[in-house]
Short mmCIF file of C-alpha atoms in Angstrom, two decimals:
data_model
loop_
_atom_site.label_atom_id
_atom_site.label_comp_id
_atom_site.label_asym_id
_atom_site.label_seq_id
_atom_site.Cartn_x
_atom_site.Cartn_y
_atom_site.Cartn_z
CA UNK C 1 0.00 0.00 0.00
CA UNK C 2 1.27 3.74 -1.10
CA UNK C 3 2.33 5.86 1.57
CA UNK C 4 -0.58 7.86 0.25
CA UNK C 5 -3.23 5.24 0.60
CA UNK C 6 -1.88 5.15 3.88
CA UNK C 7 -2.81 8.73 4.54
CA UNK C 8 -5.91 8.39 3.76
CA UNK C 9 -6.99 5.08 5.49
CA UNK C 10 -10.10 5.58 7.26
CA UNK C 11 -9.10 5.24 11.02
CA UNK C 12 -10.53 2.26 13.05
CA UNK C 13 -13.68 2.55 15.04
CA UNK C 14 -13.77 -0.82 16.56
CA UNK C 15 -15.61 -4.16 15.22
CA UNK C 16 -19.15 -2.94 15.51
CA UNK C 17 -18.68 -0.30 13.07
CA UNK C 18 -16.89 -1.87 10.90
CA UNK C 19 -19.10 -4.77 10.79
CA UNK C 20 -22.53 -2.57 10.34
CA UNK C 21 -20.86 -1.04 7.46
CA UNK C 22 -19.52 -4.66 5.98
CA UNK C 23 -23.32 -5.89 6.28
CA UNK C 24 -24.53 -2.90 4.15
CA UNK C 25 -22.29 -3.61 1.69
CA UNK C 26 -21.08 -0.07 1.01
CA UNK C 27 -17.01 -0.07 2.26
CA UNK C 28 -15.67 -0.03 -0.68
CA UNK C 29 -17.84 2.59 -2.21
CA UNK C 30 -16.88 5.27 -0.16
CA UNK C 31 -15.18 8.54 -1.16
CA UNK C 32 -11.50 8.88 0.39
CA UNK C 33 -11.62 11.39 3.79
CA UNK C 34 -9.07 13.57 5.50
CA UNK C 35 -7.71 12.61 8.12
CA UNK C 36 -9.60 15.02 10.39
CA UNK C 37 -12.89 13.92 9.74
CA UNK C 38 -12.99 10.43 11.12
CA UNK C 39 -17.35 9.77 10.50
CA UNK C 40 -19.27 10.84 7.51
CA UNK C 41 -22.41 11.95 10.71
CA UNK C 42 -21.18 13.44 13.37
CA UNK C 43 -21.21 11.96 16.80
CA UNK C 44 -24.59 13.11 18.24
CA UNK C 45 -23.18 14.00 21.33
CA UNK C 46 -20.75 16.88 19.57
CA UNK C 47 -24.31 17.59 17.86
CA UNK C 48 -26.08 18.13 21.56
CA UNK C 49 -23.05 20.25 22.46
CA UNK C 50 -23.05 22.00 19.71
CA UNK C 51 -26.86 23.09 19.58
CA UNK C 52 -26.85 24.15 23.44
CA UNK C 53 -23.79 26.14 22.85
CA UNK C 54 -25.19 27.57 20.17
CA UNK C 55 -28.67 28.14 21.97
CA UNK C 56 -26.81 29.28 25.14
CA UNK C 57 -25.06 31.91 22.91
CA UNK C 58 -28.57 32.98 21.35
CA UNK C 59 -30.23 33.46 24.91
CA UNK C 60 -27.49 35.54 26.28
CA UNK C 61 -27.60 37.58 23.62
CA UNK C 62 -31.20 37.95 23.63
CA UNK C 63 -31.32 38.84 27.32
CA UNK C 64 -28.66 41.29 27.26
CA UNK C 65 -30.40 43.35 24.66
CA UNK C 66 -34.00 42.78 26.93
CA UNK C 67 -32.38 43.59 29.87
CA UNK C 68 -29.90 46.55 28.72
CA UNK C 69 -30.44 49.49 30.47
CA UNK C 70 -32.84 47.61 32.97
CA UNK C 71 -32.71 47.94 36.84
CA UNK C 72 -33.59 44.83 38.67
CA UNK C 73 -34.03 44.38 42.59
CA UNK C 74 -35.12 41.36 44.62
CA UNK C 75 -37.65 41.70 47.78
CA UNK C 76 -38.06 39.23 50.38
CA UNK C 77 -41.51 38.90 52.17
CA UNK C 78 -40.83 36.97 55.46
CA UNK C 79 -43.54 35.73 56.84
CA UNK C 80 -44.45 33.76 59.55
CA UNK C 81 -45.20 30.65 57.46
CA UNK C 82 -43.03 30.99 54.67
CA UNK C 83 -40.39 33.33 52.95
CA UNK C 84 -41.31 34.85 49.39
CA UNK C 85 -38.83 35.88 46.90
CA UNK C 86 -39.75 38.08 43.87
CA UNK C 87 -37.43 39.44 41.08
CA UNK C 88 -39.18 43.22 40.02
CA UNK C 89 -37.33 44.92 37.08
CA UNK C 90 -37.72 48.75 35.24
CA UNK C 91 -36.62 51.40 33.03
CA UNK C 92 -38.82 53.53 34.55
CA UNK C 93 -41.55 53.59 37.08
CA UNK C 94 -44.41 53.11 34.31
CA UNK C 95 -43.19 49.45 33.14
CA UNK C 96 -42.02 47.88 36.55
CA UNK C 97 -42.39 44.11 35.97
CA UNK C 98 -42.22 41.13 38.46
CA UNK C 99 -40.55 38.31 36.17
CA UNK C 100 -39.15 35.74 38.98
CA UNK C 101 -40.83 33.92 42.24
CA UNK C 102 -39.35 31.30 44.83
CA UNK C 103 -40.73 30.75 48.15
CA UNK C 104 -39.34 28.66 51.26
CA UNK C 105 -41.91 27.51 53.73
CA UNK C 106 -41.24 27.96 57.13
CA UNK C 107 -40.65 31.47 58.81
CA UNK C 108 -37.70 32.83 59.72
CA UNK C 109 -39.49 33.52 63.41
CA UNK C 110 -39.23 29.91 64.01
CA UNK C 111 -35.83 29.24 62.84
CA UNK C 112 -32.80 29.08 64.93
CA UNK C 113 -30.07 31.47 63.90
CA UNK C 114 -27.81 28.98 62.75
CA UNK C 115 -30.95 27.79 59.97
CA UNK C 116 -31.40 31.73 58.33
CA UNK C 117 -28.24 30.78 55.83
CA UNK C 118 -29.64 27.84 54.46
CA UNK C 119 -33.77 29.16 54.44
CA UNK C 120 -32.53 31.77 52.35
CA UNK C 121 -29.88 30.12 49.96
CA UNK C 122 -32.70 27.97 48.97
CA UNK C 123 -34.17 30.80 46.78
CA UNK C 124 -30.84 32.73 46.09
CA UNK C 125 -29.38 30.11 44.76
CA UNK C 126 -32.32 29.37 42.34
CA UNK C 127 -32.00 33.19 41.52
CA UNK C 128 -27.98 33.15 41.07
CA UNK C 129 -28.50 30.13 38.34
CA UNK C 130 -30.19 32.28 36.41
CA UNK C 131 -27.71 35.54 36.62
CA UNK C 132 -27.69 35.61 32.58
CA UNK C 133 -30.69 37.09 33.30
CA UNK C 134 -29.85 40.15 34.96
CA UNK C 135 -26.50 42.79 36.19
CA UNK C 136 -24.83 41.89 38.87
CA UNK C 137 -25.93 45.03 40.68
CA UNK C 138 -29.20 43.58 41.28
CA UNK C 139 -30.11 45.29 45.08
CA UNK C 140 -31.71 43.14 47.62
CA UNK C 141 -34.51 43.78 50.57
CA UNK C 142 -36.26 42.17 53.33
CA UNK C 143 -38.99 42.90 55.19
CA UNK C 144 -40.53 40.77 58.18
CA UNK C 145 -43.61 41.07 59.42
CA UNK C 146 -45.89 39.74 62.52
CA UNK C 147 -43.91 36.32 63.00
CA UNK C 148 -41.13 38.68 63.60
CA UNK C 149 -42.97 41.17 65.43
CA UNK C 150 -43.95 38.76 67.97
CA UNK C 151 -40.65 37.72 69.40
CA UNK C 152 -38.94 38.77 71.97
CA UNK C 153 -36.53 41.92 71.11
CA UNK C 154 -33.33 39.76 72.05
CA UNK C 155 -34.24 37.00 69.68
CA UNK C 156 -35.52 39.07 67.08
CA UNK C 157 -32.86 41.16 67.03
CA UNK C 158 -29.96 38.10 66.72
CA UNK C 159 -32.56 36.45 63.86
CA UNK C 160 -32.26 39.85 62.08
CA UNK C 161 -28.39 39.72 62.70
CA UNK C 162 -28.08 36.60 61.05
CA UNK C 163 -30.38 37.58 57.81
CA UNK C 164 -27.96 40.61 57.49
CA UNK C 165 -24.84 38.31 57.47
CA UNK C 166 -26.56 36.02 55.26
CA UNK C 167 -27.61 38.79 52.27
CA UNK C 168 -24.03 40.11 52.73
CA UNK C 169 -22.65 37.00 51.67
CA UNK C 170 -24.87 36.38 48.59
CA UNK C 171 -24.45 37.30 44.95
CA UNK C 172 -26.92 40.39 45.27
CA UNK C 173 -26.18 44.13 46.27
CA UNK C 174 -27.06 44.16 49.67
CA UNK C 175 -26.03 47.75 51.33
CA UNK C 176 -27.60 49.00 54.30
CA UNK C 177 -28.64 47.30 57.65
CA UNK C 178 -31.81 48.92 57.13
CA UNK C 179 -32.52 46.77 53.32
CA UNK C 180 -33.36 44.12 55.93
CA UNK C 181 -36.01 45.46 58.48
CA UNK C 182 -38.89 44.13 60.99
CA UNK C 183 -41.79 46.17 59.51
CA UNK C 184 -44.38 47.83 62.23
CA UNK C 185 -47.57 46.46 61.19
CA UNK C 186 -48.16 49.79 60.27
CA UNK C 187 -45.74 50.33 57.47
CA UNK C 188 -47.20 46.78 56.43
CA UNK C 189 -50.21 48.41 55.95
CA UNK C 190 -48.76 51.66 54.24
CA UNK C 191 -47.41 49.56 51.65
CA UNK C 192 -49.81 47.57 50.74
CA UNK C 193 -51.65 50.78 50.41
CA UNK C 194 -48.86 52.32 47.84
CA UNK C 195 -48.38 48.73 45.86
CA UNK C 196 -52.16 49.00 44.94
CA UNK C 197 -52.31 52.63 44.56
CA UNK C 198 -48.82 52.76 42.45
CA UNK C 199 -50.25 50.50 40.13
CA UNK C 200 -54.06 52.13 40.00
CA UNK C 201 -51.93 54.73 38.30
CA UNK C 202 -51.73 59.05 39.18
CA UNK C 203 -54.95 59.35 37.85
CA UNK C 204 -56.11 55.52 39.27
CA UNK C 205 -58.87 55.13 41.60
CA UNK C 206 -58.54 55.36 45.02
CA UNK C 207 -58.55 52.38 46.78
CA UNK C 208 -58.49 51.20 50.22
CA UNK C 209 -56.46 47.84 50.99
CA UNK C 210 -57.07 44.92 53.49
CA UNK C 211 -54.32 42.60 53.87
CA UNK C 212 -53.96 39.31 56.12
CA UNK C 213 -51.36 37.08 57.08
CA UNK C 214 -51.19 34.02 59.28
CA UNK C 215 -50.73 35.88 61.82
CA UNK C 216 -51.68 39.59 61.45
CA UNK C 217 -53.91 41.65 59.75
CA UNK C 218 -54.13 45.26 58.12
CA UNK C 219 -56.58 47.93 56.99
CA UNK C 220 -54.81 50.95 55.29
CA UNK C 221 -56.94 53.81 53.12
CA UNK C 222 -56.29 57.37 52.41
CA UNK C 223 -58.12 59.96 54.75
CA UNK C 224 -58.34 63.76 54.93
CA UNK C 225 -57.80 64.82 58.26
CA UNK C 226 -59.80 68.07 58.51
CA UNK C 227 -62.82 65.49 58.17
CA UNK C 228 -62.43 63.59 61.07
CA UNK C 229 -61.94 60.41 59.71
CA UNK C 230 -58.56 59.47 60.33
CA UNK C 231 -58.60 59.26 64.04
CA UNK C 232 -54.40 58.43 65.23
CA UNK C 233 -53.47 55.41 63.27
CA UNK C 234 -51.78 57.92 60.16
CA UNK C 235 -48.88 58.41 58.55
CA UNK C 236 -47.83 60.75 56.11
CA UNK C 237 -46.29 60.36 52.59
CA UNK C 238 -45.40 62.39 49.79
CA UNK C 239 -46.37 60.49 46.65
CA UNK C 240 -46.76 61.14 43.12
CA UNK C 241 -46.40 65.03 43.27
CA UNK C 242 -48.71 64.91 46.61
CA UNK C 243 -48.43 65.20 50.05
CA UNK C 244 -51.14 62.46 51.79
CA UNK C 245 -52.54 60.84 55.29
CA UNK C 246 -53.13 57.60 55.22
CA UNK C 247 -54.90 55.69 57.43
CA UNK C 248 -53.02 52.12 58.49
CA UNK C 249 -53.96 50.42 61.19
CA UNK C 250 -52.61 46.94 62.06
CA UNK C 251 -54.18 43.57 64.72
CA UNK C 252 -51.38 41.64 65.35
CA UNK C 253 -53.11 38.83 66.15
CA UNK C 254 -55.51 38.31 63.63
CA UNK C 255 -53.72 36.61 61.25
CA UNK C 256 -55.74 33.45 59.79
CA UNK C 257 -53.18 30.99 61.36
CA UNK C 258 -53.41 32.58 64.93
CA UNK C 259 -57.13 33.51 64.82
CA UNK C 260 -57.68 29.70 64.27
CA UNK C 261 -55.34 28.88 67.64
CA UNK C 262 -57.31 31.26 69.26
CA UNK C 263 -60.45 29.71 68.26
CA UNK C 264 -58.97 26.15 69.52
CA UNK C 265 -57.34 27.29 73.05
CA UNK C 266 -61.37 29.20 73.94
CA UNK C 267 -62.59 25.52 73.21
CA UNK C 268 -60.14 23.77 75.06
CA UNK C 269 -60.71 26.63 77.78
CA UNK C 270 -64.82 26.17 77.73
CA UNK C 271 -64.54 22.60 78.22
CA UNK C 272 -62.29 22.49 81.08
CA UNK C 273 -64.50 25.22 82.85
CA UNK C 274 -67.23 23.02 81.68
CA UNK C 275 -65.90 19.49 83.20
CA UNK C 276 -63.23 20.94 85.62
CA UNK C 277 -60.61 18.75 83.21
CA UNK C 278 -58.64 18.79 79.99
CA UNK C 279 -60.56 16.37 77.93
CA UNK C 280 -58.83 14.90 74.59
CA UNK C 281 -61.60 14.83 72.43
CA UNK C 282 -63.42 18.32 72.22
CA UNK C 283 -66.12 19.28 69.82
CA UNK C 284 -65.59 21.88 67.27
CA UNK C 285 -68.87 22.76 65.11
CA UNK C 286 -66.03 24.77 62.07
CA UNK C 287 -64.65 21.24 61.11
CA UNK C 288 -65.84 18.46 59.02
CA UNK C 289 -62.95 16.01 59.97
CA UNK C 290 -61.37 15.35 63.14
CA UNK C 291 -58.33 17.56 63.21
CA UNK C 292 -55.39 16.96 66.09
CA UNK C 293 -52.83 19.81 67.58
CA UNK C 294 -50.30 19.64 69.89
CA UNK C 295 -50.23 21.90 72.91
CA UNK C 296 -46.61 23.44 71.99
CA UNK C 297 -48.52 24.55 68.51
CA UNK C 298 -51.02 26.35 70.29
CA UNK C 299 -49.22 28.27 72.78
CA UNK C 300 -48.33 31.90 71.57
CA UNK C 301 -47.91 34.05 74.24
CA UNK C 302 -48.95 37.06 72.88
CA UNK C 303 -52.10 35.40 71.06
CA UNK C 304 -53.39 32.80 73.27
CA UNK C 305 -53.36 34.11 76.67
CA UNK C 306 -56.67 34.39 78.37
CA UNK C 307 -58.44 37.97 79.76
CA UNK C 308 -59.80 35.89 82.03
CA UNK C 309 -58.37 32.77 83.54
CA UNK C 310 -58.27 31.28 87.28
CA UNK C 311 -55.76 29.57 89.01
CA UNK C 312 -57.13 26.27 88.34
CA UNK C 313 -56.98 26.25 84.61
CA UNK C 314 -53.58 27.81 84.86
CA UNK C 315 -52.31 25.47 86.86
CA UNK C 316 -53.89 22.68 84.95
CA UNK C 317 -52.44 23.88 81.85
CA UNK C 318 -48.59 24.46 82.26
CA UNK C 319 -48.59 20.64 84.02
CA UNK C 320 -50.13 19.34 80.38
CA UNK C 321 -46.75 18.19 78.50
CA UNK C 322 -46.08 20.01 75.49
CA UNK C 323 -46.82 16.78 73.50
CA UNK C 324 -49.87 16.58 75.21
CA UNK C 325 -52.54 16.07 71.90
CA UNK C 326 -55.58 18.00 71.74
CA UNK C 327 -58.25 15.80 68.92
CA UNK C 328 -60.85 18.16 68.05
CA UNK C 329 -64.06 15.89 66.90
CA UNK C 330 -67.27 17.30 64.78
CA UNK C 331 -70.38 18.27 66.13
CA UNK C 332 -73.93 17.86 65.29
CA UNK C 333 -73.69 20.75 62.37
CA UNK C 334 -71.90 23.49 61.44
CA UNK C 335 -74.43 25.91 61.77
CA UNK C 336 -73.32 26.23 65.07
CA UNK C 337 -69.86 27.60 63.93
CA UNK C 338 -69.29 30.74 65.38
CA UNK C 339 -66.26 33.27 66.10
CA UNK C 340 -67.75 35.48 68.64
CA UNK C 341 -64.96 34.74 70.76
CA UNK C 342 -62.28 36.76 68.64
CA UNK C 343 -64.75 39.57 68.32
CA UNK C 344 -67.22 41.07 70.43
CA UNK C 345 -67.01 38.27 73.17
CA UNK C 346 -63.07 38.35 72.67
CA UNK C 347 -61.71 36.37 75.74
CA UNK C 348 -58.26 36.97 75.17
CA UNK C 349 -55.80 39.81 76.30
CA UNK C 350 -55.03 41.05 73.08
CA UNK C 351 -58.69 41.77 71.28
CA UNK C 352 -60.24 43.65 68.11
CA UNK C 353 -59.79 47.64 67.50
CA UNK C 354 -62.45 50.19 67.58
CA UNK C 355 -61.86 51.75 63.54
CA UNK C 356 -63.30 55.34 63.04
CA UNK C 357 -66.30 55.44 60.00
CA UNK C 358 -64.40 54.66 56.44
CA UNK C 359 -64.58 57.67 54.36
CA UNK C 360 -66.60 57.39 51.36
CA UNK C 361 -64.01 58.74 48.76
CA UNK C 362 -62.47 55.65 48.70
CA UNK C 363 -63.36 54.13 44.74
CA UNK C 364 -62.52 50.30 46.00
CA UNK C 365 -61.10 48.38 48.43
CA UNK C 366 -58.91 45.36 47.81
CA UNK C 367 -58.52 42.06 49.85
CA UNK C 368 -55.19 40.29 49.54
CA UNK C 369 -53.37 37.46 50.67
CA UNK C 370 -55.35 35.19 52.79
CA UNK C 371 -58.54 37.49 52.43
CA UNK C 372 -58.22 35.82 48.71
CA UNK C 373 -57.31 32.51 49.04
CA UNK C 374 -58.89 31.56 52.44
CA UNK C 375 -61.86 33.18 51.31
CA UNK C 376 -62.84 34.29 47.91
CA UNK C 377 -61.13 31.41 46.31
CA UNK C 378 -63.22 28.47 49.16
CA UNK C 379 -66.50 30.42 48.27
CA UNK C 380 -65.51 30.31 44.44
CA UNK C 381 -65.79 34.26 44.24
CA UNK C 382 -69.24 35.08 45.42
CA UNK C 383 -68.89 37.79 47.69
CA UNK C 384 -72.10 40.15 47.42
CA UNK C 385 -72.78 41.18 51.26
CA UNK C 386 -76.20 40.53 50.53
CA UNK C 387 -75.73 37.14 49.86
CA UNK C 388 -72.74 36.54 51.60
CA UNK C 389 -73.77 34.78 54.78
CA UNK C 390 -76.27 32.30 52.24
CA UNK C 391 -73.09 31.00 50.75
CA UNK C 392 -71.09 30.75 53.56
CA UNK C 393 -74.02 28.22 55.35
CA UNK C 394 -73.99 26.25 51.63
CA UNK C 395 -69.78 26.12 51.59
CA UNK C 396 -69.82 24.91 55.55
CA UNK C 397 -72.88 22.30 54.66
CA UNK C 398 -70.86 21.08 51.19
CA UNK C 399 -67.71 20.63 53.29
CA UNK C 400 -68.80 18.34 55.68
CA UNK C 401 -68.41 15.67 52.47
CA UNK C 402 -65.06 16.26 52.49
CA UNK C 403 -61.85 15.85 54.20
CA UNK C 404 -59.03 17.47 52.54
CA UNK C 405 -59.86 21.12 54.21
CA UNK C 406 -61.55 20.32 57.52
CA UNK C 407 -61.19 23.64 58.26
CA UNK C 408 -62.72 26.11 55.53
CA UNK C 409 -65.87 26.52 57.63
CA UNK C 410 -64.17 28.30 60.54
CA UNK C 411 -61.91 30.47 58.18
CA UNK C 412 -64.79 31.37 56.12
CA UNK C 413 -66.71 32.13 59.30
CA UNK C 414 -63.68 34.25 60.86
CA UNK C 415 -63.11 36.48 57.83
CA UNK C 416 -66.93 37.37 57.61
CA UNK C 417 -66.71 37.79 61.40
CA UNK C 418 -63.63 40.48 60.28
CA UNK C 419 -65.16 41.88 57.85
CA UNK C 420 -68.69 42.53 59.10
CA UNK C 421 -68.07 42.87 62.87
CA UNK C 422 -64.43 43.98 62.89
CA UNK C 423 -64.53 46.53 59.81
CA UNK C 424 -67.76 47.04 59.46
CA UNK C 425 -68.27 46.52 55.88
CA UNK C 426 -71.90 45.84 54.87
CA UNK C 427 -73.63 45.69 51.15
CA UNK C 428 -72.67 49.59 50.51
CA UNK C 429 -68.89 49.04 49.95
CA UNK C 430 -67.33 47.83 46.53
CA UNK C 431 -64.69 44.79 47.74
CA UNK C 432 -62.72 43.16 45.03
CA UNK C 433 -60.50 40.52 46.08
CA UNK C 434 -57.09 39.64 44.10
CA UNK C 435 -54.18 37.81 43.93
CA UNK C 436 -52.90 40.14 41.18
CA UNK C 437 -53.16 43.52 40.41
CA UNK C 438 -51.43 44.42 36.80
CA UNK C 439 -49.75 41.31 36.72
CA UNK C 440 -47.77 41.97 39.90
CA UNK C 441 -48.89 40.49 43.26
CA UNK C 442 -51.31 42.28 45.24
CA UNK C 443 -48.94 42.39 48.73
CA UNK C 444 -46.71 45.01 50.38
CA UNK C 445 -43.66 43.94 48.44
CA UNK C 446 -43.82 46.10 45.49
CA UNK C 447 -44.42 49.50 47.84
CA UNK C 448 -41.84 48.68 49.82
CA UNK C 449 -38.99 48.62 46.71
CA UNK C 450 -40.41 51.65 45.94
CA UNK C 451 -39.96 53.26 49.53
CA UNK C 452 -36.14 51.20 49.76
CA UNK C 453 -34.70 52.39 46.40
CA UNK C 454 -33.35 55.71 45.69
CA UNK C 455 -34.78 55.24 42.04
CA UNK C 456 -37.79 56.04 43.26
CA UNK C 457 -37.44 58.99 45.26
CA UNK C 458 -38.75 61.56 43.00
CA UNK C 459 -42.51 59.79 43.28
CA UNK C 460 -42.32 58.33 46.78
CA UNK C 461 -41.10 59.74 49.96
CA UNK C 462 -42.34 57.81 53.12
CA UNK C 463 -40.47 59.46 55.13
CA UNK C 464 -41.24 63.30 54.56
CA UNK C 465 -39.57 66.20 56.72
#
């Protein structure tokens, strides 16, 4: 064989090749190769590389020119059940966007410090895998709210040290002790006010907002003072070319997840006065299943105690183990479902608000959070006042056939109870309930960005001299 046949030998691939191509019969018909190009097809693995190079290459590119010129900034709602991340970006204030969410169940309240690092990195990291996405400016904040709010200073304050180390150390801009903040129930309330409002627009309506959490809840409007309807619960802002009062007003523990503990420890409470014991199985008229709860779940100490309690129940109660298991059975019918006890027979130290008469130059008011999905979404979005209490008696009667939320009777019950009793809304005021508004969630989030970053200064000043 010539030296040049020997050039151009095809190289060998091992016997199953060579055998595949013997069986087709087409060896000797091939054209001669270079010696680079060992396969007429290309290995498909060099063509998976190839394509997600390529397609790598096109989504950078694509992003960069999306994103050019775009400021992005990451919020962190921590709650007392879960954390929520949510990526907002903007040219300008007009086209803000929310385009990322992540959330981490469990609150940072009932984490030890040594658990913050790894309850956030769960949703960083997420975020920082995606960083093609975005500069690496991107500015983080986070707020906590009533979980927070209800520890004690010393172990709030080394939680809140540990957050601050934690955002430090990540991939975002974090600048200022004060990006990470407990929030007063308050300035909860104040922005959930400006999210809504913000994205109503300058010349928007002017709506009211009612927020809840699991374990606080907020009414914020805007007022005019020279009225006499804003009573002390204000605060002032400067926002969108106008100085205003609004109206925020905060209970910290009515929250849907510590209004329902409530409503368990004043039946525990009534049947020990009732058989001068602690009974395992109690009745409870709001459930359609039995439902079972440990005593360390129900104590809170800010929520739970008693107004009124004697010596004997006391006493009773701190010798019950905290494994000691409450089973809550159903009664006779759920007509009998009733939150008096949070209300206007509140039993506990820490009851209901008198609220000063609702002006009526507010457009709309919007419920959010657990207002939506404990109980617009359980009565499938019929929530006429004149109606309202005929479809709560039809949802608490259909649930009793099944078991997957034993409780929707009591939280429907509870949020009426708020709403009627609490607020006093009746048939004359417009409520709209959302998840949404504009495509961006309906929660304080958004208003506080706007109240943290300097971009927004020039239509938002919470703070005013």
């Amino acid at each position: 064989m010539s030296e040049k046949q020997n050039l151009i030998k095809e190289p060998d691939y091992g016997t199953f090749e060579e055998h595949n191509e013997a069986s087709m019969g087409i060896q000797a018909l091939e054209a001669p190769r270079h010696p680079w190009t060992p396969s007429k097809t290309p290995p498909i693995a060099f063509v998976i590389v190839f394509l997600t190079l390529f397609f790598l290459a096109l989504f950078t590119l694509y992003n960069e020119a999306v994103f050019a010129g775009r400021k992005t900034a990451i919020v962190i709602d921590a709650g007392s059940s879960h954390s929520h991340f949510t990526l907002f970006t903007w040219t300008d204030e007009s086209d803000i966007k929310s385009i990322m969410h992540c959330t981490v169940q469990q609150g940072i309240s009932t984490l030890d410090d040594y658990d913050v690092k790894n309850h956030l990195e769960t949703c960083l990291l997420n975020i920082s895998r995606a960083r093609g996405l975005w500069p690496s400016s991107t500015r983080i904040f986070l707020g906590a709210t009533a979980g927070m709010r209800h520890l004690s200073p010393a172990t709030a304050d080394s939680l809140m040290t540990a957050v601050r180390s934690s955002l430090q150390d990540s991939d975002f801009d974090f600048r200022d002790e004060g990006d990470a903040a407990i929030l007063s129930g308050s300035k909860e309330g104040l922005y959930d006010w400006i999210t809504i409002n913000f994205l109503s627009g300058v010349n928007g309506e002017n709506m009211g907002v009612m927020d809840m959490g699991g374990a606080s809840c907020q009414l914020s409007y805007e007022c005019t003072p020279t009225e006499g309807n804003c009573s002390s619960n204000t605060m002032d802002i400067y926002f969108y070319n106008k100085f205003r009062t609004i109206f925020t007003k905060s209970e910290p523990c009515y929250g849907i997840n510590t209004a329902h503990k409530r409503y368990l420890v004043d039946l525990i409470s009534k049947g020990f006065y009732k058989n001068k014991s602690f009974s395992k199985e109690i009745k409870d008229p709001c459930i359609s299943y039995p439902t079972h709860f440990k005593k360390s779940y129900l104590e809170d100490n800010q929520c739970t105690r008693l107004m009124i309690s004697d010596s004997s129940f006391d006493e009773s109660y701190s010798k019950l183990s905290s494994d000691f298991t409450f089973s809550f059975i159903t009664a006779n019918s759920t007509s009998e479902c009733t939150t008096n006890s949070l209300f206007k027979d509140c039993i506990f130290d820490n009851c209901f608000s008198d609220y000063p008469e609702r002006p009526y130059i507010i457009d709309e008011y919007i419920g959010e959070a657990s207002l939506y999905w404990e109980f617009y979404k359980i009565l499938g979005g019929k929530t006429s006042f004149s109606k309202l209490e005929e479809h709560i008696r039809e949802q608490c009667q259909r649930q009793k056939e099944s078991k997957n939320h034993p409780s929707d009777c009591f939280k429907i019950n509870f949020i009426h109870k708020l709403l009627k009793d609490g607020y006093k809304f009746d048939q004359n005021d417009d409520l709209r309930f959302a998840d949404e508004f504009r495509d961006i969630s309906a929660s304080w989030s958004l208003g506080f960005l706007l109240a943290k970053h300097e971009y927004f200064r020039s239509i938002l000043n919470d703070n005013p001299a």
